[in-house]
Short mmCIF file of C-alpha atoms in Angstrom, two decimals:
data_model
loop_
_atom_site.label_atom_id
_atom_site.label_comp_id
_atom_site.label_asym_id
_atom_site.label_seq_id
_atom_site.Cartn_x
_atom_site.Cartn_y
_atom_site.Cartn_z
CA UNK L 1 0.14 0.46 -0.02
CA UNK L 2 1.07 3.43 -0.53
CA UNK L 3 2.92 5.39 1.67
CA UNK L 4 0.91 8.77 -0.73
CA UNK L 5 -1.01 10.86 1.32
CA UNK L 6 -5.25 10.21 0.66
CA UNK L 7 -6.76 13.47 -1.61
CA UNK L 8 -10.59 13.74 -1.34
CA UNK L 9 -11.46 17.40 -1.42
CA UNK L 10 -12.73 16.61 -4.15
CA UNK L 11 -15.26 13.19 -2.94
CA UNK L 12 -18.34 13.58 -2.89
CA UNK L 13 -20.48 12.08 -0.21
CA UNK L 14 -24.55 10.75 -2.04
CA UNK L 15 -25.95 11.05 1.55
CA UNK L 16 -25.63 13.81 3.61
CA UNK L 17 -23.38 14.14 6.73
CA UNK L 18 -24.43 14.04 9.55
CA UNK L 19 -21.72 17.11 11.27
CA UNK L 20 -22.53 19.82 8.86
CA UNK L 21 -23.13 23.21 8.94
CA UNK L 22 -26.43 23.79 6.20
CA UNK L 23 -29.90 22.47 5.90
CA UNK L 24 -30.65 19.53 3.07
CA UNK L 25 -33.06 18.11 1.53
CA UNK L 26 -32.78 15.34 4.26
CA UNK L 27 -33.73 17.20 6.79
CA UNK L 28 -37.74 17.57 5.66
CA UNK L 29 -37.60 14.26 4.54
CA UNK L 30 -39.60 11.90 8.25
CA UNK L 31 -36.31 10.01 8.58
CA UNK L 32 -32.80 10.29 10.83
CA UNK L 33 -32.43 13.47 9.68
CA UNK L 34 -35.90 14.54 10.21
CA UNK L 35 -35.38 13.87 13.97
CA UNK L 36 -32.29 15.09 14.59
CA UNK L 37 -33.68 18.70 13.75
CA UNK L 38 -36.16 18.56 15.37
CA UNK L 39 -34.55 17.02 19.25
CA UNK L 40 -31.43 18.94 18.65
CA UNK L 41 -32.11 22.24 17.75
CA UNK L 42 -35.69 22.86 17.99
CA UNK L 43 -37.03 20.91 20.64
CA UNK L 44 -34.48 22.74 22.75
CA UNK L 45 -34.60 26.11 21.74
CA UNK L 46 -38.69 25.60 22.42
CA UNK L 47 -38.89 23.30 25.50
CA UNK L 48 -42.31 22.58 27.71
CA UNK L 49 -43.75 19.64 28.15
CA UNK L 50 -46.34 19.50 24.40
CA UNK L 51 -43.29 19.06 22.68
CA UNK L 52 -42.04 16.64 24.48
CA UNK L 53 -44.28 14.39 23.34
CA UNK L 54 -43.25 14.64 19.89
CA UNK L 55 -46.37 12.68 17.97
CA UNK L 56 -48.48 13.52 14.98
CA UNK L 57 -50.81 16.22 17.39
CA UNK L 58 -50.06 17.61 21.08
CA UNK L 59 -52.82 16.76 23.66
CA UNK L 60 -53.17 19.12 25.87
CA UNK L 61 -55.19 20.71 28.47
CA UNK L 62 -57.55 24.01 27.52
CA UNK L 63 -59.65 24.58 30.64
CA UNK L 64 -60.38 21.68 31.57
CA UNK L 65 -61.38 19.99 27.58
CA UNK L 66 -58.31 17.20 26.02
CA UNK L 67 -57.00 18.94 22.78
CA UNK L 68 -55.34 17.11 20.28
CA UNK L 69 -53.26 20.34 18.44
CA UNK L 70 -51.75 20.27 15.51
CA UNK L 71 -50.07 21.97 11.80
CA UNK L 72 -48.41 20.85 9.10
CA UNK L 73 -47.18 22.60 5.43
CA UNK L 74 -47.10 21.65 2.32
CA UNK L 75 -44.40 22.43 -0.49
CA UNK L 76 -46.10 19.04 -2.62
CA UNK L 77 -44.75 19.02 -6.56
CA UNK L 78 -47.50 18.27 -8.73
CA UNK L 79 -50.14 21.27 -7.33
CA UNK L 80 -51.99 18.07 -9.03
CA UNK L 81 -51.16 14.47 -9.07
CA UNK L 82 -53.94 11.22 -10.16
CA UNK L 83 -55.90 10.98 -7.20
CA UNK L 84 -55.85 14.67 -5.20
CA UNK L 85 -54.76 18.05 -4.87
CA UNK L 86 -52.48 19.77 -2.82
CA UNK L 87 -55.20 21.37 -1.22
CA UNK L 88 -57.20 17.88 -0.67
CA UNK L 89 -53.93 16.83 1.08
CA UNK L 90 -53.87 19.80 2.75
CA UNK L 91 -56.83 19.10 5.08
CA UNK L 92 -55.94 15.69 5.41
CA UNK L 93 -52.80 15.41 6.51
CA UNK L 94 -53.56 17.77 9.48
CA UNK L 95 -57.52 15.94 10.17
CA UNK L 96 -55.22 12.24 10.29
CA UNK L 97 -52.16 14.06 12.28
CA UNK L 98 -55.87 14.62 14.67
CA UNK L 99 -56.55 11.44 14.95
CA UNK L 100 -53.96 9.58 15.58
CA UNK L 101 -54.80 11.21 18.95
CA UNK L 102 -57.89 9.95 18.65
CA UNK L 103 -59.06 13.38 18.21
CA UNK L 104 -62.40 14.39 16.45
CA UNK L 105 -61.05 17.12 13.94
CA UNK L 106 -63.22 20.24 14.69
CA UNK L 107 -61.36 23.58 13.34
CA UNK L 108 -58.42 24.33 11.01
CA UNK L 109 -56.47 27.26 9.88
CA UNK L 110 -55.04 28.03 6.41
CA UNK L 111 -51.83 30.09 5.22
CA UNK L 112 -51.17 30.67 1.44
CA UNK L 113 -47.92 31.62 0.66
CA UNK L 114 -47.89 32.21 -3.14
CA UNK L 115 -45.19 33.14 -5.87
CA UNK L 116 -46.17 36.28 -7.70
CA UNK L 117 -46.81 34.73 -11.23
CA UNK L 118 -49.03 31.56 -10.52
CA UNK L 119 -51.91 31.51 -12.26
CA UNK L 120 -55.57 32.25 -10.50
CA UNK L 121 -57.77 29.58 -12.35
CA UNK L 122 -54.90 26.87 -10.06
CA UNK L 123 -55.37 28.79 -7.20
CA UNK L 124 -59.21 28.50 -7.32
CA UNK L 125 -59.51 25.08 -7.87
CA UNK L 126 -56.62 24.07 -4.57
CA UNK L 127 -58.91 26.68 -2.44
CA UNK L 128 -62.01 24.78 -4.58
CA UNK L 129 -60.26 21.71 -2.81
CA UNK L 130 -59.20 22.18 -0.18
CA UNK L 131 -63.33 23.22 0.79
CA UNK L 132 -64.26 20.13 -0.82
CA UNK L 133 -61.88 17.71 1.84
CA UNK L 134 -63.14 20.27 4.65
CA UNK L 135 -66.82 19.33 4.09
CA UNK L 136 -66.09 15.89 3.20
CA UNK L 137 -63.48 15.55 7.23
CA UNK L 138 -66.80 17.16 8.58
CA UNK L 139 -64.26 19.21 9.60
CA UNK L 140 -64.36 24.07 9.09
CA UNK L 141 -61.77 26.59 8.33
CA UNK L 142 -62.32 28.92 10.56
CA UNK L 143 -59.22 31.72 9.18
CA UNK L 144 -56.52 32.57 7.46
CA UNK L 145 -53.39 34.74 6.26
CA UNK L 146 -51.62 34.64 2.30
CA UNK L 147 -48.65 35.96 1.76
CA UNK L 148 -47.23 36.69 -1.39
CA UNK L 149 -43.62 36.30 -2.81
CA UNK L 150 -41.33 36.79 -6.17
CA UNK L 151 -41.53 35.20 -8.81
CA UNK L 152 -38.52 32.86 -8.17
CA UNK L 153 -39.56 32.74 -4.26
CA UNK L 154 -41.68 30.22 -4.55
CA UNK L 155 -43.03 27.32 -6.19
CA UNK L 156 -46.35 27.93 -6.99
CA UNK L 157 -48.64 27.70 -3.87
CA UNK L 158 -47.79 26.44 -0.34
CA UNK L 159 -50.08 25.20 2.30
CA UNK L 160 -49.68 25.39 6.35
CA UNK L 161 -53.16 23.94 8.42
CA UNK L 162 -53.08 23.89 11.62
CA UNK L 163 -55.87 22.33 13.69
CA UNK L 164 -57.15 21.50 16.76
CA UNK L 165 -59.91 18.38 17.73
CA UNK L 166 -61.50 17.12 21.24
CA UNK L 167 -59.72 14.08 22.06
CA UNK L 168 -62.42 11.84 23.76
CA UNK L 169 -62.84 10.79 27.36
CA UNK L 170 -60.50 7.47 28.22
CA UNK L 171 -58.62 7.85 24.82
CA UNK L 172 -54.83 7.98 25.47
CA UNK L 173 -52.66 6.81 21.94
CA UNK L 174 -49.16 7.36 23.10
CA UNK L 175 -45.85 4.77 21.07
CA UNK L 176 -44.81 4.34 25.70
CA UNK L 177 -48.09 2.48 26.04
CA UNK L 178 -47.19 -0.57 23.25
CA UNK L 179 -46.43 -3.19 25.62
CA UNK L 180 -44.88 -6.93 23.40
CA UNK L 181 -47.58 -8.64 22.99
CA UNK L 182 -49.33 -5.99 20.96
CA UNK L 183 -50.79 -6.57 17.50
CA UNK L 184 -49.91 -4.54 14.48
CA UNK L 185 -52.56 -3.57 12.23
CA UNK L 186 -52.22 -1.69 9.10
CA UNK L 187 -55.21 -0.43 7.74
CA UNK L 188 -55.09 -0.50 4.18
CA UNK L 189 -52.50 -1.00 0.59
CA UNK L 190 -48.74 1.45 0.93
CA UNK L 191 -46.88 3.48 -1.48
CA UNK L 192 -49.83 4.18 -3.46
CA UNK L 193 -49.38 7.95 -2.37
CA UNK L 194 -45.51 8.29 -3.02
CA UNK L 195 -45.42 6.28 -6.58
CA UNK L 196 -48.85 7.88 -7.71
CA UNK L 197 -46.32 11.80 -7.06
CA UNK L 198 -43.08 9.23 -8.24
CA UNK L 199 -45.18 9.12 -11.89
CA UNK L 200 -46.39 12.04 -13.34
CA UNK L 201 -43.47 14.05 -11.89
CA UNK L 202 -41.27 11.67 -13.61
CA UNK L 203 -43.01 10.96 -16.39
CA UNK L 204 -43.36 7.79 -15.82
CA UNK L 205 -45.45 4.95 -16.68
CA UNK L 206 -45.90 1.62 -15.45
CA UNK L 207 -48.86 0.76 -17.34
CA UNK L 208 -51.74 1.24 -15.62
CA UNK L 209 -53.04 3.89 -13.92
CA UNK L 210 -51.60 4.45 -9.83
CA UNK L 211 -53.74 6.79 -7.75
CA UNK L 212 -52.82 8.17 -4.56
CA UNK L 213 -54.92 7.29 -1.48
CA UNK L 214 -54.90 10.42 0.15
CA UNK L 215 -58.33 10.88 1.83
CA UNK L 216 -59.06 11.63 6.27
CA UNK L 217 -59.40 8.58 8.58
CA UNK L 218 -61.53 10.93 10.90
CA UNK L 219 -64.31 7.77 10.44
CA UNK L 220 -62.34 5.15 10.23
CA UNK L 221 -60.12 5.75 13.74
CA UNK L 222 -63.77 6.80 15.39
CA UNK L 223 -65.16 3.28 14.20
CA UNK L 224 -61.74 1.59 15.88
CA UNK L 225 -62.32 3.78 19.25
CA UNK L 226 -66.24 2.53 18.51
CA UNK L 227 -64.68 -1.34 19.51
CA UNK L 228 -62.04 -0.39 22.31
CA UNK L 229 -61.15 3.29 23.53
CA UNK L 230 -58.33 0.79 24.66
CA UNK L 231 -55.60 1.07 20.64
CA UNK L 232 -52.43 1.84 22.10
CA UNK L 233 -51.32 3.54 19.46
CA UNK L 234 -52.23 5.15 16.28
CA UNK L 235 -49.52 6.50 12.96
CA UNK L 236 -50.49 8.25 9.46
CA UNK L 237 -47.12 6.87 7.40
CA UNK L 238 -46.73 9.34 5.12
CA UNK L 239 -42.60 10.58 4.64
CA UNK L 240 -40.52 8.04 5.39
CA UNK L 241 -42.91 5.49 4.62
CA UNK L 242 -44.44 2.62 7.34
CA UNK L 243 -40.80 1.70 8.35
CA UNK L 244 -40.46 4.91 9.74
CA UNK L 245 -43.48 5.14 11.89
CA UNK L 246 -42.71 1.48 13.80
CA UNK L 247 -39.11 2.43 14.01
CA UNK L 248 -40.36 5.70 14.98
CA UNK L 249 -42.80 3.76 17.83
CA UNK L 250 -40.25 1.06 18.91
CA UNK L 251 -37.56 3.78 20.03
CA UNK L 252 -40.37 6.01 21.91
CA UNK L 253 -42.13 2.49 23.28
CA UNK L 254 -37.94 0.65 23.74
CA UNK L 255 -40.60 -2.67 22.88
CA UNK L 256 -39.45 -4.71 19.33
CA UNK L 257 -41.65 -4.97 16.23
CA UNK L 258 -41.60 -7.66 13.57
CA UNK L 259 -43.19 -7.94 10.64
CA UNK L 260 -43.54 -10.37 8.39
CA UNK L 261 -42.76 -8.99 4.84
CA UNK L 262 -45.79 -11.47 3.01
CA UNK L 263 -47.99 -9.54 4.69
CA UNK L 264 -47.02 -6.49 4.51
CA UNK L 265 -49.84 -5.36 1.79
CA UNK L 266 -47.61 -3.90 -1.17
CA UNK L 267 -50.46 -3.33 -4.24
CA UNK L 268 -48.86 -5.32 -7.80
CA UNK L 269 -48.46 -1.39 -9.30
CA UNK L 270 -46.94 -0.10 -6.21
CA UNK L 271 -44.20 -3.12 -6.16
CA UNK L 272 -43.18 -2.89 -9.30
CA UNK L 273 -42.68 0.67 -9.88
CA UNK L 274 -40.80 0.40 -7.18
CA UNK L 275 -38.26 -2.95 -8.42
CA UNK L 276 -37.84 -0.86 -11.21
CA UNK L 277 -36.86 2.11 -9.88
CA UNK L 278 -34.77 0.70 -7.05
CA UNK L 279 -37.06 1.18 -4.24
CA UNK L 280 -38.55 0.01 -1.04
CA UNK L 281 -41.75 -0.05 -1.13
CA UNK L 282 -41.43 -0.15 3.17
CA UNK L 283 -40.28 3.46 2.62
CA UNK L 284 -42.15 5.18 0.40
CA UNK L 285 -45.37 7.25 1.67
CA UNK L 286 -48.99 7.61 1.99
CA UNK L 287 -51.13 9.45 2.93
CA UNK L 288 -55.24 7.50 3.73
CA UNK L 289 -53.30 4.65 5.09
CA UNK L 290 -52.32 4.56 9.07
CA UNK L 291 -50.94 1.67 11.66
CA UNK L 292 -52.08 0.55 14.22
CA UNK L 293 -50.96 -1.13 17.76
CA UNK L 294 -53.12 -3.14 19.41
CA UNK L 295 -53.80 -5.33 22.75
CA UNK L 296 -54.10 -8.73 21.96
CA UNK L 297 -57.20 -9.20 23.34
CA UNK L 298 -59.02 -6.57 20.94
CA UNK L 299 -56.98 -7.15 17.21
CA UNK L 300 -60.03 -9.43 15.89
CA UNK L 301 -62.38 -6.69 16.96
CA UNK L 302 -60.63 -4.33 15.55
CA UNK L 303 -59.66 -5.77 12.18
CA UNK L 304 -62.94 -6.47 11.63
CA UNK L 305 -64.18 -2.75 11.83
CA UNK L 306 -61.89 -1.74 10.32
CA UNK L 307 -62.32 -4.14 7.11
CA UNK L 308 -65.99 -3.18 7.84
CA UNK L 309 -65.22 1.04 6.77
CA UNK L 310 -64.02 1.92 2.99
CA UNK L 311 -60.89 3.18 3.61
CA UNK L 312 -60.14 0.01 5.87
CA UNK L 313 -61.50 -3.31 4.10
CA UNK L 314 -57.42 -3.77 3.02
CA UNK L 315 -56.85 -4.17 6.52
CA UNK L 316 -54.32 -6.81 7.78
CA UNK L 317 -52.22 -8.22 10.68
CA UNK L 318 -48.34 -7.84 9.94
CA UNK L 319 -46.69 -8.51 13.06
CA UNK L 320 -46.34 -7.46 16.48
CA UNK L 321 -44.32 -5.77 19.57
CA UNK L 322 -41.93 -8.07 21.11
CA UNK L 323 -39.14 -7.85 23.47
CA UNK L 324 -36.01 -8.85 21.51
CA UNK L 325 -34.45 -6.17 20.05
CA UNK L 326 -35.81 -3.26 21.36
CA UNK L 327 -35.68 -0.38 19.76
CA UNK L 328 -35.32 -2.08 16.27
CA UNK L 329 -37.94 -3.07 13.60
CA UNK L 330 -37.34 -6.78 11.84
CA UNK L 331 -39.10 -7.87 8.89
CA UNK L 332 -39.10 -11.68 8.06
CA UNK L 333 -38.18 -12.55 4.42
CA UNK L 334 -40.36 -15.36 1.89
CA UNK L 335 -36.48 -16.90 2.75
CA UNK L 336 -37.36 -17.81 6.07
CA UNK L 337 -34.05 -15.03 7.39
CA UNK L 338 -34.91 -11.78 8.90
CA UNK L 339 -33.61 -7.91 8.18
CA UNK L 340 -33.38 -5.08 10.23
CA UNK L 341 -36.13 -2.39 9.11
CA UNK L 342 -33.61 0.81 9.63
CA UNK L 343 -35.06 4.41 9.93
CA UNK L 344 -34.61 5.96 7.13
CA UNK L 345 -32.10 8.60 6.57
CA UNK L 346 -33.79 11.22 4.38
CA UNK L 347 -36.67 10.47 1.99
CA UNK L 348 -36.46 8.52 -1.01
CA UNK L 349 -38.36 10.99 -3.18
CA UNK L 350 -38.81 14.69 -1.77
CA UNK L 351 -41.48 17.01 -1.60
CA UNK L 352 -44.21 14.17 -1.78
CA UNK L 353 -46.37 16.07 0.88
#
């Protein structure tokens, strides 16, 4: 081996390094970089018990009433995609974050950031989609704001929504309640949203029309809670996909999670697209699915209730929480082996929500 010093000044890394002075796209991907940004920068700066929950929404008490409170921003590109628009996404995404606390969403706020030059007809189409989605979800857009940025300083339309809802008595959904033996249920076929976005953004055709699964999950959650309020945790696997949601729950609960790869409902069109593009469906974003950790004694009844709802007809048991390998998610493969399902570093496909 040569004693000559190796010059690495011209090298680049395909994945962003953890110790870097600037924001990279991976910080918005819902994976490890996002978690580090929140835990090591934002959380220490803001403090507070409510923020420390780090859930899809914060469960807070105000005037003796338990509320869920959530906010989210939407920068999806393109604005219109098979199965939805940025407007549907903004409403359904926040409604779903509230539903993951067991809350019935009641009111939303809406902030539009518009780029100078965007067609007014496009803005109207987005607003109409938002209104229709809000009415379908049973929520009211009660307040809002509009800002305009110079041409070239935005991408048409960005939206922020915040929402509040009431958490029923007896409902306590958080990952710390997960215990070994809990059954893991996913509400339906995964990966549809991410692949739908990719197909129109990149001009790809996979032989079939793939539609986003964008939908409001409040009704499905209420059907589940009607069976028993003793659900342990719910998550909607958006950025980072099912893999990120399972890893977050495993880490927060201190349990291991084992899933069976063949039980995870992946539609053939998504499987084929991911195979062509070298993607793993477990990491592809969803916008109308949830994953639930349910006490074993209630699992069959909850599964039946989910399958009786239009948004849960393909609900499937995919695994369980275990004592072994706390904080880690593993998958049993079709060949009889196991593989670790890591928390993604960033996002396979940015700007999907």
